[in-house]
Tab-separated table of C-alpha atoms and ligand atoms in Angstrom:
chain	number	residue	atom	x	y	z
A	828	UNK	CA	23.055	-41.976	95.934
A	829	UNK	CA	21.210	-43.821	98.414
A	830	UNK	CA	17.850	-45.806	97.892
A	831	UNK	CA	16.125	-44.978	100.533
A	832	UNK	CA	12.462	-43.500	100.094
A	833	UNK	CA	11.909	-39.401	100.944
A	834	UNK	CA	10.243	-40.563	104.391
A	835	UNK	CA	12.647	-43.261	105.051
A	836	UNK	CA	15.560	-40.541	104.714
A	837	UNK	CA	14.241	-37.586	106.785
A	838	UNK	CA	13.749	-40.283	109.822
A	839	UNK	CA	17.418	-40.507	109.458
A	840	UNK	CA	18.256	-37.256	109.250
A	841	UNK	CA	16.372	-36.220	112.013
A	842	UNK	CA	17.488	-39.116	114.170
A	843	UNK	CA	21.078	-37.620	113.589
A	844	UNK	CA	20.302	-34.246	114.288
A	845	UNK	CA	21.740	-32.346	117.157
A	846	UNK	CA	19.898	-31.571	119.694
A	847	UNK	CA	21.266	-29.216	122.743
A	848	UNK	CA	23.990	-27.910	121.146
A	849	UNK	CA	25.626	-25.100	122.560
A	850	UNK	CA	24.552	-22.289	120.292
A	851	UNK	CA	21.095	-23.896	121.470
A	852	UNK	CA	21.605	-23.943	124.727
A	853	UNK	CA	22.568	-20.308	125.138
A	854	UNK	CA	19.430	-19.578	123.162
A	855	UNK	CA	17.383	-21.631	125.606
A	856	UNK	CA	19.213	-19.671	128.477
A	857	UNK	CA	18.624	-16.127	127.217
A	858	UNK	CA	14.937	-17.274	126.482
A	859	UNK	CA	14.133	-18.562	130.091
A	860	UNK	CA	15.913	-15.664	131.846
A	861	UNK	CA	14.008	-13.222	129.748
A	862	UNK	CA	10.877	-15.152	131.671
A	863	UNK	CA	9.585	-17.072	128.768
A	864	UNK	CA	8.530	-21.179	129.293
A	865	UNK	CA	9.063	-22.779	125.750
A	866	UNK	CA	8.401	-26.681	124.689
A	867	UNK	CA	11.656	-28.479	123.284
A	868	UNK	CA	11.738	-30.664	120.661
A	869	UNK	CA	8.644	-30.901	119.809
A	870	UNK	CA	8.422	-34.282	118.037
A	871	UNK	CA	4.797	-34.222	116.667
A	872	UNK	CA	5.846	-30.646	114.543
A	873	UNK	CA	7.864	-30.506	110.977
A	874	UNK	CA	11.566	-30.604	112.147
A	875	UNK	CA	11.107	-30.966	115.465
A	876	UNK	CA	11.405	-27.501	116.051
A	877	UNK	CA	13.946	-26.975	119.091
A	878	UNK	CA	12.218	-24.440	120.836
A	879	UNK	CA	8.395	-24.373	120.516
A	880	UNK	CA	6.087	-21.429	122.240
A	881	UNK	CA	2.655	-23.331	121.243
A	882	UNK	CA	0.016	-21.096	122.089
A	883	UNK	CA	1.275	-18.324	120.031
A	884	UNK	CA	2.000	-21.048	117.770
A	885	UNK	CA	5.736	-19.795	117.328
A	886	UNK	CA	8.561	-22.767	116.312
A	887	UNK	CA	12.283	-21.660	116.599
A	888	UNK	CA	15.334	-23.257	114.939
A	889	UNK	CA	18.868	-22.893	115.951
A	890	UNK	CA	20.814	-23.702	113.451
A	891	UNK	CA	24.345	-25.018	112.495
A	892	UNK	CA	25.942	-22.401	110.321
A	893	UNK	CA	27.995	-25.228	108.007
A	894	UNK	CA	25.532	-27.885	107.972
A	895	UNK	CA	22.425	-25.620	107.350
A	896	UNK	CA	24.355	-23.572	105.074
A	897	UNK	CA	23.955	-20.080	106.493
A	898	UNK	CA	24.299	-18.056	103.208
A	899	UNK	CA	25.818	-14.845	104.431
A	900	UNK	CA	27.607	-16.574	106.884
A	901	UNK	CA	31.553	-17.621	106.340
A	902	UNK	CA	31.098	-20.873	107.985
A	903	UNK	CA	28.781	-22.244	105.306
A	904	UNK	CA	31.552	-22.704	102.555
A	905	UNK	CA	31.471	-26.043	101.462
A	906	UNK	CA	34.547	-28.184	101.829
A	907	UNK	CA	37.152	-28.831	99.174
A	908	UNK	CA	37.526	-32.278	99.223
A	909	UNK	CA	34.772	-34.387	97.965
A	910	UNK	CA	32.534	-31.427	96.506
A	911	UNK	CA	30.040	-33.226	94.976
A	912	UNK	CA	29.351	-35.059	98.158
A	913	UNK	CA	28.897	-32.021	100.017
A	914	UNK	CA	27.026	-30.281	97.890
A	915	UNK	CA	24.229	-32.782	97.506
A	916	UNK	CA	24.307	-33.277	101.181
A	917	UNK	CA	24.093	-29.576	102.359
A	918	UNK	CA	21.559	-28.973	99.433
A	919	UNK	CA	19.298	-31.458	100.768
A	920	UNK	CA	19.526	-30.212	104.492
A	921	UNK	CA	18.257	-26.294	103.009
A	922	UNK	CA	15.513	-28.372	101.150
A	923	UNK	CA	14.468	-30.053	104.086
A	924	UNK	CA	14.483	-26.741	106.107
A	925	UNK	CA	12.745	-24.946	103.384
A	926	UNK	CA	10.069	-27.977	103.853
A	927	UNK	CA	9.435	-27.776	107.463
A	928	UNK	CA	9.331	-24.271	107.103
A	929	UNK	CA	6.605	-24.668	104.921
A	930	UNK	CA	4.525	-27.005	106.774
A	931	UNK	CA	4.841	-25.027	109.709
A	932	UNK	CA	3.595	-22.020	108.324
A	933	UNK	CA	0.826	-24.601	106.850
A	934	UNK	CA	-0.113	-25.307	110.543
A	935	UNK	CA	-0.257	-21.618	111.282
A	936	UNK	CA	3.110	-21.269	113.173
A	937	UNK	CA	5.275	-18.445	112.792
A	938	UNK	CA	9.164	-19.748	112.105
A	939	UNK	CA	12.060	-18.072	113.742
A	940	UNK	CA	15.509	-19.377	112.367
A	941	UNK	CA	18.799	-19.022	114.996
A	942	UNK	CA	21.859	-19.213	113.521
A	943	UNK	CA	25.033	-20.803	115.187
A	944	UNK	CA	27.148	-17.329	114.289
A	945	UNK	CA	23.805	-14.803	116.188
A	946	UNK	CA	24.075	-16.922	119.525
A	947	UNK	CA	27.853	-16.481	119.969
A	948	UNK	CA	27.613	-13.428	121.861
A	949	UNK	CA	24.989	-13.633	124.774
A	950	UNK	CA	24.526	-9.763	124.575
A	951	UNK	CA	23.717	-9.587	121.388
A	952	UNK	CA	21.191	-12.646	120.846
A	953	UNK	CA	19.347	-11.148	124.222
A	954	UNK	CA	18.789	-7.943	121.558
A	955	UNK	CA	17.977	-10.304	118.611
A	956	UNK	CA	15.381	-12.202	120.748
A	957	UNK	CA	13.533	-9.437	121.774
A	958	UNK	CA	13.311	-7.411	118.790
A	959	UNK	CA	12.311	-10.522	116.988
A	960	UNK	CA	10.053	-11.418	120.011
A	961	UNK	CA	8.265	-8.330	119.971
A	962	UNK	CA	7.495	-8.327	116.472
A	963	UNK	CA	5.983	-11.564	116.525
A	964	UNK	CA	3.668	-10.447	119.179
A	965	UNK	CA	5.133	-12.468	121.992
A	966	UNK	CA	6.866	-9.590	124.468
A	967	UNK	CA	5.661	-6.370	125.003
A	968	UNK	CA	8.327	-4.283	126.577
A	969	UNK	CA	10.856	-5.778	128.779
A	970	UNK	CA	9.575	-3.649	131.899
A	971	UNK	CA	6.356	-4.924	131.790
A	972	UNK	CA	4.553	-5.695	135.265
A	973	UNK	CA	2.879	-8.912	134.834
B	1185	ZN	ZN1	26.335	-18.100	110.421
């Protein structure tokens, strides 16, 4: 239990989160090479969404698989040792996603969520991107002449 107030504790946690991770990074790679310019970090946005395309108002998350407990995802079991521990502190990270999520959408963004385990493969993100991309409105085909 700690005693700090709601606001108090999510400055914490986002002061500790990580920021240009690897999964990240290749995420960030696939993005620019695909010829899209993105805003990092944007500070002023729930989360501080890692990758931000602001006119069409799109915020992107890559995210841990363990400590933003991706549910179909292996790497989200929680540890054996100190369970209770865990469990409060992993529940309260998928709260505080499912919160920024929310406000986001509040704002009018759209919210695309990364996982660590989907950026592994370079191949197979590129694919992801795009599909998800295009569905959002934000590429037309890849062959496009503009
Ligand atoms: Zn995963």
């Amino acid at each position: 239990m700690d005693h700090l107030n709601p606001e108090l504790r999510s400055e914490n946690m986002r002061r500790i989160r990580a920021q240009d991770t690897k999964p990240e990074m290749t995420v960030r790679q696939v993005l620019f090479r695909l010829g899209l310019r993105y805003r990092l970090h944007a500070k002023e946005l729930p989360g501080i969404p890692d990758i931000v395309f602001r006119k069409d108002k799109i915020a992107i998350f890559v995210h841990g698989c363990f400590w933003h407990q991706h549910s179909t995802c292996g790497a989200a079991k929680t540890p054996k040792s100190n369970v209770e521990y865990w469990q409060t502190k992993l529940g309260r990270n998928v709260l505080r996603d499912r919160k920024n999520e929310a406000k986001l959408k509040e704002l009018g963004f759209r919210v695309l969520t990364v996982w660590e385990c989907e950026a592994r493969n370079e191949e197979t993100l590129r694919a992801y991107l795009i599909t998800k991309l295009k569905g959002l409105g934000k590429i037309g085909s890849l062959s496009r002449s503009d």
